[in-house]
PDB file of C-alpha atoms in Angstrom:
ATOM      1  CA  UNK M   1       0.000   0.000   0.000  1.00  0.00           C
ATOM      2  CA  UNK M   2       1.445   3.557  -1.060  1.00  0.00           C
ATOM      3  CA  UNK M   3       0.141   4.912   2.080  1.00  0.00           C
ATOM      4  CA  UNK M   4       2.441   2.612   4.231  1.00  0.00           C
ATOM      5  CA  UNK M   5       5.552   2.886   2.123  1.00  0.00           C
ATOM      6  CA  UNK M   6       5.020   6.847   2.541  1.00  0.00           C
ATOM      7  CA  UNK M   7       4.374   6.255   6.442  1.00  0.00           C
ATOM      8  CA  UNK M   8       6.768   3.359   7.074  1.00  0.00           C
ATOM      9  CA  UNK M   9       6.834   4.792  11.033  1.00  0.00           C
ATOM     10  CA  UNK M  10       3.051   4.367  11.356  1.00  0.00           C
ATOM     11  CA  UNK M  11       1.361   1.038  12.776  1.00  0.00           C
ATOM     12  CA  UNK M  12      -1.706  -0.319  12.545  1.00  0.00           C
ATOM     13  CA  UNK M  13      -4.801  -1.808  14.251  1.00  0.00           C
ATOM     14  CA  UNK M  14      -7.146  -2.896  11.979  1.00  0.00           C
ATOM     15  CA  UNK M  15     -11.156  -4.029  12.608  1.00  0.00           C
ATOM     16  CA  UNK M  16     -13.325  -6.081  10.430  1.00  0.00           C
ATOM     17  CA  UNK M  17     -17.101  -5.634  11.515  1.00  0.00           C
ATOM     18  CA  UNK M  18     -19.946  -4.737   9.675  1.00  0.00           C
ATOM     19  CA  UNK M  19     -20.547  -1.217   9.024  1.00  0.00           C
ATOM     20  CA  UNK M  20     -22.901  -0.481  12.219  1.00  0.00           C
ATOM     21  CA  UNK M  21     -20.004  -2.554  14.422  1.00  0.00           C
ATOM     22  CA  UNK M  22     -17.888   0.065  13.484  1.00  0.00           C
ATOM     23  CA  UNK M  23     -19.797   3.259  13.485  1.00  0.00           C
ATOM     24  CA  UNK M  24     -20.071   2.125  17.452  1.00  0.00           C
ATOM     25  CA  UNK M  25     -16.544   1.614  17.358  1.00  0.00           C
ATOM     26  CA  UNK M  26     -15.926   5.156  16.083  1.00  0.00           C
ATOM     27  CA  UNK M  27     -18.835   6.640  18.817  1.00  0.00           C
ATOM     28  CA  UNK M  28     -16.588   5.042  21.705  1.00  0.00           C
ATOM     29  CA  UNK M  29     -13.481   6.370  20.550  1.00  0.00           C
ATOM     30  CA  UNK M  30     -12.061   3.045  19.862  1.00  0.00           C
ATOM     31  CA  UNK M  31     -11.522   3.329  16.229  1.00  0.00           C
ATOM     32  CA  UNK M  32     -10.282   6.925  14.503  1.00  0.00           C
ATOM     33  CA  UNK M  33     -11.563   6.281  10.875  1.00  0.00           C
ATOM     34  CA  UNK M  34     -14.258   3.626   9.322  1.00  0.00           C
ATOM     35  CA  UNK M  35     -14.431   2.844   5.896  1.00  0.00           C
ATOM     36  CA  UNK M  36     -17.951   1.584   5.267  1.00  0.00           C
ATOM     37  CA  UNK M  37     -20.374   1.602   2.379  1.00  0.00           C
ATOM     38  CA  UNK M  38     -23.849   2.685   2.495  1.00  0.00           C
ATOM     39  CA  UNK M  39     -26.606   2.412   3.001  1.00  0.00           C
ATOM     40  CA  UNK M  40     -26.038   4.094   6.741  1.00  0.00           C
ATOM     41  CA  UNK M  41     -27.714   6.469   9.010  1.00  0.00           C
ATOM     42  CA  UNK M  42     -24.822   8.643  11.042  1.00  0.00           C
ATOM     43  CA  UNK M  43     -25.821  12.378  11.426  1.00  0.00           C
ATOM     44  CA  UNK M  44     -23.561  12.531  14.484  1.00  0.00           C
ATOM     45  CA  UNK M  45     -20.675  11.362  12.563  1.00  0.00           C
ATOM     46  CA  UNK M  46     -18.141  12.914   9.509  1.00  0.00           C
ATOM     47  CA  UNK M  47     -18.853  11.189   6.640  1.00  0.00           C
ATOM     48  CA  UNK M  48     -16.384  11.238   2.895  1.00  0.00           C
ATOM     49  CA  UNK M  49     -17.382   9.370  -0.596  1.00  0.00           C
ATOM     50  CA  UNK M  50     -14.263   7.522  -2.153  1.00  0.00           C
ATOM     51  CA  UNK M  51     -16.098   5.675  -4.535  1.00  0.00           C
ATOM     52  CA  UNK M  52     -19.711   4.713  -5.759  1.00  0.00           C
ATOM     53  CA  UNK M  53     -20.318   1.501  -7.748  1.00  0.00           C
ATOM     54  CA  UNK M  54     -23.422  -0.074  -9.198  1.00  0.00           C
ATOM     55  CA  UNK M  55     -24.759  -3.080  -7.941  1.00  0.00           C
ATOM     56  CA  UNK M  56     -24.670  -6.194 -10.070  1.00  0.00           C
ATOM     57  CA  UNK M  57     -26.714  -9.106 -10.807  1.00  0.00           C
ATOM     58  CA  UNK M  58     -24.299 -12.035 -10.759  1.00  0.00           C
ATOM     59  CA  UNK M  59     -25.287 -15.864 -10.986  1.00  0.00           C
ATOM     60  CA  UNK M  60     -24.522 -18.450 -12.959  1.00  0.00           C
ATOM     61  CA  UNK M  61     -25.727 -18.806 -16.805  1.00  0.00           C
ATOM     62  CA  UNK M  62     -28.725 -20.672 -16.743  1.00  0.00           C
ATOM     63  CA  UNK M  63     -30.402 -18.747 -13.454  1.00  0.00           C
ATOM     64  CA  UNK M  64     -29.608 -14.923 -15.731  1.00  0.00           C
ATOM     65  CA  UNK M  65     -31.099 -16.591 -18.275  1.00  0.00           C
ATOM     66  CA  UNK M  66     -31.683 -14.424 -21.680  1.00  0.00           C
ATOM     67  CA  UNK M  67     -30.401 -11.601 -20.118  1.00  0.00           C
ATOM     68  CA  UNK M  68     -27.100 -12.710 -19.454  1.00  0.00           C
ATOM     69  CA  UNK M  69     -25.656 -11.501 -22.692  1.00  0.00           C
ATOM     70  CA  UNK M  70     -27.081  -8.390 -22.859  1.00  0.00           C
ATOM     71  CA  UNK M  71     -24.599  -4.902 -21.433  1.00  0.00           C
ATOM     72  CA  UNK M  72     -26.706  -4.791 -17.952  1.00  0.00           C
ATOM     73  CA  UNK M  73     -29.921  -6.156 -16.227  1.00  0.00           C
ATOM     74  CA  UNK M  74     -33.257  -4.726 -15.166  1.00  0.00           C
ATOM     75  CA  UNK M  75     -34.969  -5.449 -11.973  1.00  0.00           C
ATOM     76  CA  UNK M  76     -37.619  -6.591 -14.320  1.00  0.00           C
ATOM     77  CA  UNK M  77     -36.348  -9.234 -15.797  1.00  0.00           C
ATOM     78  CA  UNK M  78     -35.298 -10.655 -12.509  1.00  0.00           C
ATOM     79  CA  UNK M  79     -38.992 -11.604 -12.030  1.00  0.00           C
ATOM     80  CA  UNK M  80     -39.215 -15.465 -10.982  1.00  0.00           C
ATOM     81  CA  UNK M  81     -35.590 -15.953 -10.810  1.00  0.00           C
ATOM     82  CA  UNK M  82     -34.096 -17.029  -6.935  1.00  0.00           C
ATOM     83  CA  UNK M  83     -32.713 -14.578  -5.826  1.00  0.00           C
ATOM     84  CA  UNK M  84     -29.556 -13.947  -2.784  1.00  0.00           C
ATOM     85  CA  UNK M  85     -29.447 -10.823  -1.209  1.00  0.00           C
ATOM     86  CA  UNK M  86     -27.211  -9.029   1.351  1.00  0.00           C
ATOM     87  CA  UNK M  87     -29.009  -7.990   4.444  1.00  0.00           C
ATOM     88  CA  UNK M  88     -28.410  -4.664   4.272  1.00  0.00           C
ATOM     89  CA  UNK M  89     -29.768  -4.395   0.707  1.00  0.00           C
ATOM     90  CA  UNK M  90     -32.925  -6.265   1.458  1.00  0.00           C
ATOM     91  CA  UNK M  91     -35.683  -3.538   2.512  1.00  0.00           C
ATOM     92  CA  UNK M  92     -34.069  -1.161  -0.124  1.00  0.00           C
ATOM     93  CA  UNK M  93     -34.783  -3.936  -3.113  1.00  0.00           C
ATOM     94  CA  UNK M  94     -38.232  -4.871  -1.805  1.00  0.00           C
ATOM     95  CA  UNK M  95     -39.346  -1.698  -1.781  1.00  0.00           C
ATOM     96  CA  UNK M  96     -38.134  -1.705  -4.833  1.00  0.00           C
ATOM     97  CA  UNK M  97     -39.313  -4.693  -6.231  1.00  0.00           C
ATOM     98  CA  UNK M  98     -43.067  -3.855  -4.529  1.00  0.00           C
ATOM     99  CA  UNK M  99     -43.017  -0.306  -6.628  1.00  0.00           C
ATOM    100  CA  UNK M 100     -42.761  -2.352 -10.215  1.00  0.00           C
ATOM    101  CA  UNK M 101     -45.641  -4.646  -8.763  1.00  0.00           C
ATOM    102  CA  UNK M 102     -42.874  -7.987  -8.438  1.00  0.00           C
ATOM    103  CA  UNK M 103     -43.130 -10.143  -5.895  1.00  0.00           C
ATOM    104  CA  UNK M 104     -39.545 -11.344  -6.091  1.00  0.00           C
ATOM    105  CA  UNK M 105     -38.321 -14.713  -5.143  1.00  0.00           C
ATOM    106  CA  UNK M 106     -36.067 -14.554  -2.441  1.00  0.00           C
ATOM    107  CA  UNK M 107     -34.284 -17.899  -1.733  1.00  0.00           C
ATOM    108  CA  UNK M 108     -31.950 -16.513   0.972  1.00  0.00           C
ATOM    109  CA  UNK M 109     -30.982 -13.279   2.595  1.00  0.00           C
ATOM    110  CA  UNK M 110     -27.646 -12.669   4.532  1.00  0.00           C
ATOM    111  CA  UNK M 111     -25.021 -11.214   6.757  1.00  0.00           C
ATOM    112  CA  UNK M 112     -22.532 -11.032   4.212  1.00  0.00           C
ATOM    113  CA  UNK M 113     -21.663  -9.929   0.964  1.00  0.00           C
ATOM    114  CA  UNK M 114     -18.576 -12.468   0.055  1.00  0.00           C
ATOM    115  CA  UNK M 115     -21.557 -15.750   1.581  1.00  0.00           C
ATOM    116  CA  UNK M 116     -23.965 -14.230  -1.357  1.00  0.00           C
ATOM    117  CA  UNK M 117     -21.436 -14.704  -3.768  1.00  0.00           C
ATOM    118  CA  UNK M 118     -20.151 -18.112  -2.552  1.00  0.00           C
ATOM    119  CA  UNK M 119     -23.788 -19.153  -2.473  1.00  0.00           C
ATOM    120  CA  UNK M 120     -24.443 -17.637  -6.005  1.00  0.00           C
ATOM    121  CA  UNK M 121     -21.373 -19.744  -7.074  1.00  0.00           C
ATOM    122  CA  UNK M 122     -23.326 -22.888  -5.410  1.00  0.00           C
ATOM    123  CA  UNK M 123     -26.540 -22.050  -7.707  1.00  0.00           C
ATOM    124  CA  UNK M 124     -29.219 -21.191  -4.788  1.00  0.00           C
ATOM    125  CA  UNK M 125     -29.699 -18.131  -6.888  1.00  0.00           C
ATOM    126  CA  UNK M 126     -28.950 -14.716  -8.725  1.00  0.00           C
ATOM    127  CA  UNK M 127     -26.758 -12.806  -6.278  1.00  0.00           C
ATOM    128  CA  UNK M 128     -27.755  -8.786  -5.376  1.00  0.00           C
ATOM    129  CA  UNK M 129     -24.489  -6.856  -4.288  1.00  0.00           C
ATOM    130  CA  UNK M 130     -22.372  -4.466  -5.087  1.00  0.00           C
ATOM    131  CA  UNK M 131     -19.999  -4.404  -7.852  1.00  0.00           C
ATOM    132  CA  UNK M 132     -17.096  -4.400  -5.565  1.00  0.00           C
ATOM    133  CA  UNK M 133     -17.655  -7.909  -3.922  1.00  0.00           C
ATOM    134  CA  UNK M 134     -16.510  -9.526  -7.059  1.00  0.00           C
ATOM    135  CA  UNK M 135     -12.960  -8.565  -6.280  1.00  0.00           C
ATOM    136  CA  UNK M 136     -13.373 -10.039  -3.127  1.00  0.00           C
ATOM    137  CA  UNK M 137     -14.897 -13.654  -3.929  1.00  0.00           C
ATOM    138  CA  UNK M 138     -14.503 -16.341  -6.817  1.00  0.00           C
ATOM    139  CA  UNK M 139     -16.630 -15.603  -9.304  1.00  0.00           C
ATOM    140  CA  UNK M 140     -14.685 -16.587 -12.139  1.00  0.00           C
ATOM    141  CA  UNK M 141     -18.003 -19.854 -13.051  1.00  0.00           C
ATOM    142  CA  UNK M 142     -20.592 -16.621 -12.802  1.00  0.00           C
ATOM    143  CA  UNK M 143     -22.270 -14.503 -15.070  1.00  0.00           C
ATOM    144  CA  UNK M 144     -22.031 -10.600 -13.186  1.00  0.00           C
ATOM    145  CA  UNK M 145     -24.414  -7.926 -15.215  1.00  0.00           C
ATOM    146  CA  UNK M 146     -24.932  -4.074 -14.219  1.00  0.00           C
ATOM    147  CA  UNK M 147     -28.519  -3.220 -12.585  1.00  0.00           C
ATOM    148  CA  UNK M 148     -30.411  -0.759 -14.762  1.00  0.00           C
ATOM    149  CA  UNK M 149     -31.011   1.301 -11.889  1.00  0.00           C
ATOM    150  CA  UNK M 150     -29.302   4.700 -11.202  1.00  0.00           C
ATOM    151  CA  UNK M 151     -30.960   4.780  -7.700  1.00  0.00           C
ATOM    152  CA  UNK M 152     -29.447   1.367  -6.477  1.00  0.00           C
ATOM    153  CA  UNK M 153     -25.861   2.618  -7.209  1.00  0.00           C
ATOM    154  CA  UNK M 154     -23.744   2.202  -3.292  1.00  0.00           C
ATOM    155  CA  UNK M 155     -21.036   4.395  -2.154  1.00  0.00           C
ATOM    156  CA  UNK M 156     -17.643   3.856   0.243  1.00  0.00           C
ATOM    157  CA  UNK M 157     -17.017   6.101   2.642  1.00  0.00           C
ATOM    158  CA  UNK M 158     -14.373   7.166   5.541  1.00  0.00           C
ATOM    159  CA  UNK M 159     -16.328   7.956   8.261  1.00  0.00           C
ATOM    160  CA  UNK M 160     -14.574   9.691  11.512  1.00  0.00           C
ATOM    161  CA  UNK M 161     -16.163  11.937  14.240  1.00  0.00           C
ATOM    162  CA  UNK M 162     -14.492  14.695  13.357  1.00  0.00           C
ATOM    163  CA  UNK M 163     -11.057  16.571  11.950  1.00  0.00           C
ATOM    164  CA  UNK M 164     -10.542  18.094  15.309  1.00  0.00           C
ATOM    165  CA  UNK M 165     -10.521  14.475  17.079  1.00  0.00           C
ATOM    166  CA  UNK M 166      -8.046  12.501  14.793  1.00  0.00           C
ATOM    167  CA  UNK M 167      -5.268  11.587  15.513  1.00  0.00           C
ATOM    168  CA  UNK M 168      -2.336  12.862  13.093  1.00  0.00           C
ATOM    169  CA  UNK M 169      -2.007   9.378  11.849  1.00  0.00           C
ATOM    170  CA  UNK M 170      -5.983   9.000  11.562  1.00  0.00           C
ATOM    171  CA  UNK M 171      -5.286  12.942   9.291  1.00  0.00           C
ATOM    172  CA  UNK M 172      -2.590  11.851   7.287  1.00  0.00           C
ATOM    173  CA  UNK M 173      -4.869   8.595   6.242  1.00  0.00           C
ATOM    174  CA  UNK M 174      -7.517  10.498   5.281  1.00  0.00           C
ATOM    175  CA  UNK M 175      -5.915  12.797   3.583  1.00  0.00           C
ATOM    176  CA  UNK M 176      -4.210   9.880   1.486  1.00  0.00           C
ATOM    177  CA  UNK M 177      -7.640   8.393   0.784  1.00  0.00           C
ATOM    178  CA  UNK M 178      -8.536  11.910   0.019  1.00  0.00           C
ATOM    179  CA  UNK M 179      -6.260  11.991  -2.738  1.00  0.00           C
ATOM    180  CA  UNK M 180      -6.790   8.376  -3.690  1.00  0.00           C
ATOM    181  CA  UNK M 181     -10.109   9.733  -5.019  1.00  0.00           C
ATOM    182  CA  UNK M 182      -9.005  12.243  -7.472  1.00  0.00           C
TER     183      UNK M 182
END
């Protein structure tokens, strides 16, 4: 990591929780900076975009059917299809879903994004999740298509309390992922 070579006197101490885990980690002053992705309600707390991504449909060929060779997929023409969802992602899709008049078939809903994919990979269904959890699991057997759907797009953020109560490590990070972004 750049930021490491350019801070070789810096150490670390690194979480791994879910994002609401860690926005109580940064309330209790145990963590200085979060990076999380939304959806997330945290009025109390500083928030920064570093990137937003679309969320994909990804599953293997025969569950994406005649849409899996088309340039990106509509909620529509996941109609009937088993779906796998992240958690987080479920009440926002329903809703969703409900406004077009689908009643979408949910086969299983989760904790975590990497399980949808791995159970995607198994065939229970079409996986719902952001683009970015295809870096993090094997998907190489999948089919992964763009959701037509502007509104559905998720975002990473650093999240901290505030400037004033980071550390100068915790500012010099920031300002790194700051710059990352351009």
């Amino acid at each position: 990591c750049g930021f490491a070579r350019s801070y070789p006197g810096i150490s670390y101490d690194l979480r791994e929780a879910n994002t609401y885990q860690l926005l109580a980690q940064l309330r209790s002053h145990a963590i200085d900076i979060a990076i999380v992705r939304t959806p997330f309600s945290a009025p109390d707390l500083c928030a920064e975009p570093l990137r937003r991504e679309s969320m994909v449909a990804v599953g293997r060929a025969e569950l994406m059917g005649n849409c899996a060779h088309e340039g990106a997929i509509s909620l529509d023409a996941l109609k009937g299809v088993p779906l796998v969802m992240y958690r987080r992602w479920e009440p926002i899709l329903r809703e969703r879903f409900e406004r077009m008049g689908i009643a979408p078939r949910i086969m299983c809903v989760n904790d975590n994004a990497v399980t949808t994919m791995a159970l995607a990979r198994e065939g229970l269904g079409v996986a719902l999740a952001p683009a970015s959890t295809l870096e993090c699991a094997d998907c190489a057997e999948l089919t992964a298509l763009p959701i037509a759907a502007a509104d559905l797009d998720s975002e990473i953020d650093a999240v901290y309390r505030s400037d004033a109560e980071l550390t100068s490590a915790a500012r010099l990070l920031l300002d790194a992922l700051r710059m990352e972004k351009r």
